[in-house]
């Protein structure tokens, strides 16, 4: 002991470890102190010393490793850079005065999220309407669920309240959810992360469109130290955010955005201006359309023709999105110069669809313009398609769906149009085509489903593919059990009655209806729980 | 009246996360028929529609001290998803109280009572037999002590040989080198030591660059056990019991019931943790007497794919009498008589600082150097997403937890001070329960 008494404890331990590594056969162990029993070998003596010293180390390590002087370092370095590298956030969550969900509801929610239940979205929506808040410990699993489901985010963030906003900011995988929060942190607008600014802007625009536009205008002209120039992508996204609550008051700003040096920004401005029929832009485009394009009918055929005189590029046209300024590759530029079809397509894509009313034909009639007509028909179809998607025009989308029910067009339908469309498909359901398209259509319906749709679906069952396989049956109700999720629970009796009616002849269908009925029963019970809150 | 369990308590019975998920799916009334609950007998039953033509018949006994399940499904998981689903329904209040038992439930309940009586009779008979033949008992104990002594002497020699030759040889701690040593200890009936030896290769690989420190520390603790056995008679009686337990000589519950120190009190359930041990699930439940501050740890085991049957809701308070195992550092106990006082988990236990926790852990190590960690309650603790905990004094300690537990803890805290229960170890604090916002949340 005397020999080592000048060593610190850590030095003694290090000495023991290095001797143990080399072996006591090759190196004399440090003096073992009062713990070596008579007759002990050097190795045994080393182990005895190590037993004492390791207890000493363990007793001290957890406390001493994080002594007060290290606190400063931890705050400087580790605090800003989380386990996941997310941005620094407010230290603590703001209080939420709303009452907690009832124990039964919380337990139900726990079970639904644990089993990733199909009924979770509806339940979240109903729970969000109660004006209560979710227990904090449920937020991480719910957030993980919401990573795969954009549709539930608004309800979830409402239920989660300020605690949820705080928590989402702590984890990069959840940080985009904050844009769905009921009241995002105004600090988000000053963030250096574009997605946080856009999230805030979109929310604010919904609340107060005029003030939100002023924010964008200010950001546009912001210069000076630290302000920096906004990236073209960010500017374009700001303009895109104005789509929420768009009105005639936005026209002057959007008109000025047509002079922006970025093509992306100009494209967004054109897109929004085209949906404002009273805008100067819309008037200019309509005037061009009516000047250059003639529409005539020959029997049921529709002919779209372009004026014979050559099209000349002018600065005005380029500013409004027609011609050279819009092509991206050298090839396109060459083609654009050669072919008037590009001009026509550009013109149609950027012209308010309302300008076509001038010709006295419905969208469905115009779409009858076929390739047999002239090359113009192709350009027209492409142009209309772009215009419909850009201007999110439900009437044109419905006309397109009648020709071909593509997903992007179905999304634009109004709820009533989607329902009309769905009823049409169900009424003419005997083709393979409709089996495959039913899930798409069902997924587009307003939720919960209307009585007309539910009744039509049930009525169609005996006649619909009596020889259906189990797969066909599953498809009919849509992927992910759409009927179970969105048929109103009040249909349970009708479903059960239908099952009995067809059980003898169509046992497969009847079983499927049994499952549907039991799911509706569960949902009715769960929703009733919420009503008693 | 005993209260119904919480959903969290039901989930803690699940043998694994997949089972929990499957159970949650069945926790809706849809597939169920003929469900009922008899409060007096704490019996719960129902029929669950499965993929077959006949529904599965499920019966559950939900007595706190005597949970049992039966199901006609072929699953080897225990409890099966049907039992869990039924329990969730019951926890949610969907199962109505009934007055009469169906015949099959009555028969099951009777046969269980019958078996319990027989088993009690057997243990009485065993005790009587032992009392009638004290010489035989002493002889067998001496034989076992000799076997253990020989096994430990071999181990101590092996340890010293490794240290003499040096630990740097990677073959020293390979599975092939360690396994025969462990097997020898199993033969010598020193299962506790055998288990420690078996984990040596794991200790080495888990410690990373610091493996020489970790391995030498564990070697020295094993050496200490071997030495303690040779001088057992010189040690104080309670220390003798600690050494015996560490070596693997178990004490049966009847002995503890008869001889153990009895402490009656209002025991607050602080936390619960499951760990997969060799072919077993080991559950630890920590409680603290609100008045004396005395800590107790209950230990329960579940066989493979089975959850331990002991499940106390975290945050609840029991008026109970504990029988403690004799130890230098008495912690392990069994609950003898107990009834739940409240399952309202709002009241947080009194907590201390990280400084105090470190001191308690050091004091525990001073008495029992083989102690892994020490249960502590920290007040005004603020976790952050770097995985650290700060207390009111600004001290910090790393949190030992997986991502799920850490995010749960962060969500509950919201950056505000909370009361936290966990196990304090030399590597940091493993958080197990957090109190905030009027309830206790298990992590």
Short mmCIF file of C-alpha atoms in Angstrom, two decimals, chain A residues 265-513:
data_model
loop_
_atom_site.label_atom_id
_atom_site.label_comp_id
_atom_site.label_asym_id
_atom_site.label_seq_id
_atom_site.Cartn_x
_atom_site.Cartn_y
_atom_site.Cartn_z
CA UNK A 265 -42.19 32.10 -59.59
CA UNK A 266 -43.77 33.29 -62.84
CA UNK A 267 -45.33 29.84 -63.37
CA UNK A 268 -46.98 29.95 -59.94
CA UNK A 269 -48.22 33.50 -60.56
CA UNK A 270 -49.69 32.46 -63.92
CA UNK A 271 -51.38 29.48 -62.30
CA UNK A 272 -53.07 31.59 -59.66
CA UNK A 273 -53.94 34.49 -61.97
CA UNK A 274 -55.68 32.11 -64.36
CA UNK A 275 -58.17 31.24 -61.59
CA UNK A 276 -59.01 34.92 -61.03
CA UNK A 277 -61.45 35.68 -63.89
CA UNK A 278 -61.38 39.40 -63.19
CA UNK A 279 -57.60 39.70 -63.36
CA UNK A 280 -55.90 41.75 -66.05
CA UNK A 281 -53.99 38.58 -66.91
CA UNK A 282 -57.19 36.59 -67.40
CA UNK A 283 -58.59 39.28 -69.66
CA UNK A 284 -55.42 39.36 -71.77
CA UNK A 285 -55.38 35.58 -72.13
CA UNK A 286 -59.07 35.38 -73.00
CA UNK A 287 -58.59 38.07 -75.61
CA UNK A 288 -55.69 36.14 -77.17
CA UNK A 289 -57.66 32.92 -77.15
CA UNK A 290 -60.66 34.48 -78.82
CA UNK A 291 -58.48 36.20 -81.37
CA UNK A 292 -56.47 33.12 -82.41
CA UNK A 293 -58.75 30.16 -81.82
CA UNK A 294 -61.93 29.29 -83.65
CA UNK A 295 -64.27 26.51 -82.52
CA UNK A 296 -66.82 25.04 -84.85
CA UNK A 297 -69.03 21.96 -84.84
CA UNK A 298 -69.77 19.56 -87.67
CA UNK A 299 -72.55 17.29 -86.49
CA UNK A 300 -71.25 15.84 -83.23
CA UNK A 301 -67.59 16.50 -84.09
CA UNK A 302 -65.91 19.55 -82.64
CA UNK A 303 -63.20 21.34 -84.56
CA UNK A 304 -60.67 23.63 -82.96
CA UNK A 305 -58.69 25.64 -85.47
CA UNK A 306 -55.94 28.18 -85.22
CA UNK A 307 -55.85 31.40 -87.19
CA UNK A 308 -53.90 30.98 -90.39
CA UNK A 309 -51.63 33.98 -90.00
CA UNK A 310 -48.26 33.16 -88.40
CA UNK A 311 -47.81 33.56 -84.68
CA UNK A 312 -45.23 36.08 -83.67
CA UNK A 313 -43.56 36.09 -80.28
CA UNK A 314 -43.98 39.35 -78.45
CA UNK A 315 -42.70 40.45 -75.07
CA UNK A 316 -46.24 40.68 -73.75
CA UNK A 317 -46.90 37.06 -74.61
CA UNK A 318 -43.67 35.84 -73.10
CA UNK A 319 -44.45 37.71 -69.88
CA UNK A 320 -47.82 35.96 -69.72
CA UNK A 321 -46.28 32.54 -70.09
CA UNK A 322 -46.54 31.82 -73.76
CA UNK A 323 -43.56 30.82 -75.81
CA UNK A 324 -39.86 30.79 -75.32
CA UNK A 325 -39.67 31.88 -71.72
CA UNK A 326 -41.36 28.65 -70.71
CA UNK A 327 -39.38 25.98 -72.42
CA UNK A 328 -36.64 24.39 -70.43
CA UNK A 329 -34.37 22.47 -72.79
CA UNK A 330 -32.65 23.47 -76.00
CA UNK A 331 -34.68 20.88 -77.89
CA UNK A 332 -37.91 22.31 -76.66
CA UNK A 333 -36.75 25.76 -77.65
CA UNK A 334 -36.08 24.61 -81.18
CA UNK A 335 -39.45 22.85 -81.39
CA UNK A 336 -41.24 25.79 -79.86
CA UNK A 337 -39.88 28.03 -82.59
CA UNK A 338 -40.85 25.59 -85.30
CA UNK A 339 -44.19 24.35 -84.17
CA UNK A 340 -47.27 26.38 -83.46
CA UNK A 341 -48.64 23.42 -81.49
CA UNK A 342 -46.41 24.43 -78.58
CA UNK A 343 -47.77 27.93 -78.71
CA UNK A 344 -51.29 26.68 -78.69
CA UNK A 345 -50.69 24.35 -75.78
CA UNK A 346 -49.04 27.11 -73.75
CA UNK A 347 -51.87 29.45 -74.53
CA UNK A 348 -54.57 27.01 -73.47
CA UNK A 349 -52.72 25.84 -70.38
CA UNK A 350 -52.47 29.40 -69.05
CA UNK A 351 -55.85 30.71 -70.12
CA UNK A 352 -58.67 30.66 -67.58
CA UNK A 353 -60.88 27.73 -68.50
CA UNK A 354 -63.84 30.05 -68.10
CA UNK A 355 -62.77 31.76 -71.36
CA UNK A 356 -64.05 28.71 -73.25
CA UNK A 357 -67.61 29.49 -72.26
CA UNK A 358 -67.41 32.11 -75.01
CA UNK A 359 -67.80 29.33 -77.62
CA UNK A 360 -71.07 28.08 -76.10
CA UNK A 361 -69.89 24.47 -75.59
CA UNK A 362 -69.65 22.43 -72.38
CA UNK A 363 -66.28 20.99 -71.32
CA UNK A 364 -67.51 17.49 -72.20
CA UNK A 365 -68.39 18.66 -75.70
CA UNK A 366 -65.07 20.40 -76.20
CA UNK A 367 -63.25 17.26 -75.12
CA UNK A 368 -64.83 15.54 -78.10
CA UNK A 369 -62.38 17.37 -80.35
CA UNK A 370 -60.46 14.43 -81.68
CA UNK A 371 -57.15 13.81 -83.35
CA UNK A 372 -58.98 13.33 -86.60
CA UNK A 373 -59.58 17.02 -86.50
CA UNK A 374 -56.09 18.46 -86.95
CA UNK A 375 -52.90 18.61 -84.92
CA UNK A 376 -54.63 21.30 -82.86
CA UNK A 377 -56.75 18.66 -81.10
CA UNK A 378 -53.70 17.11 -79.44
CA UNK A 379 -52.47 20.45 -78.25
CA UNK A 380 -55.92 21.30 -76.99
CA UNK A 381 -56.19 18.10 -74.94
CA UNK A 382 -52.78 18.59 -73.40
CA UNK A 383 -53.48 22.25 -72.72
CA UNK A 384 -56.89 21.59 -71.17
CA UNK A 385 -55.42 18.88 -69.04
CA UNK A 386 -52.68 21.19 -67.71
CA UNK A 387 -55.17 24.01 -67.22
CA UNK A 388 -57.58 21.77 -65.30
CA UNK A 389 -54.86 20.54 -62.98
CA UNK A 390 -53.30 23.97 -62.49
CA UNK A 391 -56.57 25.76 -61.95
CA UNK A 392 -58.05 22.82 -60.01
CA UNK A 393 -61.27 23.15 -61.95
CA UNK A 394 -63.88 20.63 -60.75
CA UNK A 395 -66.21 20.96 -63.76
CA UNK A 396 -63.48 20.20 -66.26
CA UNK A 397 -62.15 17.43 -64.01
CA UNK A 398 -65.57 15.78 -64.10
CA UNK A 399 -65.57 15.96 -67.89
CA UNK A 400 -62.12 14.37 -67.99
CA UNK A 401 -63.23 11.61 -65.59
CA UNK A 402 -66.05 10.69 -67.94
CA UNK A 403 -63.41 9.93 -70.56
CA UNK A 404 -60.79 8.39 -68.28
CA UNK A 405 -60.92 8.30 -64.47
CA UNK A 406 -57.32 9.15 -63.67
CA UNK A 407 -56.38 9.70 -60.04
CA UNK A 408 -55.23 13.28 -60.48
CA UNK A 409 -58.56 14.27 -62.02
CA UNK A 410 -60.63 12.39 -59.41
CA UNK A 411 -58.91 14.39 -56.72
CA UNK A 412 -60.24 17.61 -58.23
CA UNK A 413 -63.87 16.54 -58.24
CA UNK A 414 -66.27 18.21 -55.87
CA UNK A 415 -67.81 15.85 -53.33
CA UNK A 416 -71.11 15.93 -55.22
CA UNK A 417 -69.42 15.18 -58.53
CA UNK A 418 -67.44 12.32 -56.97
CA UNK A 419 -70.67 10.89 -55.67
CA UNK A 420 -72.43 11.27 -59.02
CA UNK A 421 -69.50 9.59 -60.66
CA UNK A 422 -69.43 6.76 -58.13
CA UNK A 423 -73.14 6.11 -58.49
CA UNK A 424 -72.66 5.99 -62.25
CA UNK A 425 -69.97 3.35 -61.97
CA UNK A 426 -71.96 1.27 -59.49
CA UNK A 427 -75.00 1.40 -61.76
CA UNK A 428 -72.99 0.07 -64.72
CA UNK A 429 -70.78 -2.23 -62.74
CA UNK A 430 -70.56 -5.40 -64.75
CA UNK A 431 -67.19 -4.89 -66.34
CA UNK A 432 -63.74 -5.77 -65.09
CA UNK A 433 -62.91 -2.14 -65.55
CA UNK A 434 -65.26 -1.05 -62.82
CA UNK A 435 -64.00 -3.68 -60.38
CA UNK A 436 -60.58 -2.17 -60.57
CA UNK A 437 -61.67 1.42 -60.47
CA UNK A 438 -64.13 1.05 -57.60
CA UNK A 439 -61.52 1.38 -54.85
CA UNK A 440 -60.20 4.58 -56.41
CA UNK A 441 -63.65 6.02 -56.61
CA UNK A 442 -64.68 4.93 -53.15
CA UNK A 443 -61.56 6.45 -51.68
CA UNK A 444 -62.49 9.79 -53.23
CA UNK A 445 -65.99 9.99 -51.70
CA UNK A 446 -66.88 12.50 -49.00
CA UNK A 447 -66.65 10.98 -45.53
CA UNK A 448 -68.68 9.49 -44.06
CA UNK A 449 -70.43 8.18 -47.16
CA UNK A 450 -73.81 9.53 -48.10
CA UNK A 451 -76.99 7.51 -47.85
CA UNK A 452 -77.31 7.40 -51.63
CA UNK A 453 -73.91 5.75 -52.06
CA UNK A 454 -74.39 3.26 -49.23
CA UNK A 455 -77.81 2.28 -50.52
CA UNK A 456 -76.55 1.93 -54.09
CA UNK A 457 -73.66 -0.27 -53.00
CA UNK A 458 -75.91 -2.56 -51.00
CA UNK A 459 -78.56 -2.69 -53.73
CA UNK A 460 -75.99 -3.67 -56.32
CA UNK A 461 -74.76 -6.74 -54.45
CA UNK A 462 -77.05 -9.51 -55.75
CA UNK A 463 -76.55 -8.52 -59.35
CA UNK A 464 -72.93 -7.67 -59.14
CA UNK A 465 -70.83 -10.59 -60.30
CA UNK A 466 -72.71 -13.45 -58.65
CA UNK A 467 -69.74 -15.72 -59.34
CA UNK A 468 -67.31 -13.39 -57.66
CA UNK A 469 -64.24 -14.83 -55.99
CA UNK A 470 -63.19 -13.75 -52.55
CA UNK A 471 -60.71 -11.35 -54.15
CA UNK A 472 -63.42 -9.69 -56.19
CA UNK A 473 -65.50 -9.26 -53.09
CA UNK A 474 -62.65 -7.67 -51.23
CA UNK A 475 -62.02 -5.32 -54.13
CA UNK A 476 -65.60 -4.27 -54.34
CA UNK A 477 -65.45 -2.80 -50.87
CA UNK A 478 -62.22 -1.18 -51.71
CA UNK A 479 -58.70 -1.58 -50.50
CA UNK A 480 -58.14 -1.13 -46.79
CA UNK A 481 -61.73 -1.96 -45.97
CA UNK A 482 -63.05 1.42 -47.06
CA UNK A 483 -66.67 0.46 -46.53
CA UNK A 484 -66.00 -0.59 -42.94
CA UNK A 485 -64.28 2.69 -42.28
CA UNK A 486 -66.55 5.19 -43.98
CA UNK A 487 -70.05 3.74 -44.16
CA UNK A 488 -72.07 5.44 -41.41
CA UNK A 489 -72.47 3.04 -38.44
CA UNK A 490 -76.24 3.49 -38.72
CA UNK A 491 -76.14 1.18 -41.77
CA UNK A 492 -75.39 -1.81 -39.59
CA UNK A 493 -78.95 -3.12 -39.69
CA UNK A 494 -79.25 -2.71 -43.44
CA UNK A 495 -75.95 -4.54 -43.93
CA UNK A 496 -76.96 -7.37 -41.58
CA UNK A 497 -80.32 -7.71 -43.34
CA UNK A 498 -78.62 -7.85 -46.71
CA UNK A 499 -76.28 -10.58 -45.45
CA UNK A 500 -79.25 -12.74 -44.41
CA UNK A 501 -81.05 -12.08 -47.68
CA UNK A 502 -78.21 -13.40 -49.82
CA UNK A 503 -76.59 -15.95 -47.49
CA UNK A 504 -78.10 -19.00 -49.19
CA UNK A 505 -77.09 -18.00 -52.70
CA UNK A 506 -73.91 -16.00 -52.13
CA UNK A 507 -72.19 -17.27 -48.99
CA UNK A 508 -68.92 -15.44 -49.73
CA UNK A 509 -70.67 -12.13 -50.03
CA UNK A 510 -72.65 -12.80 -46.87
CA UNK A 511 -69.48 -13.47 -44.87
CA UNK A 512 -67.96 -10.27 -46.12
CA UNK A 513 -71.08 -8.40 -45.09
#
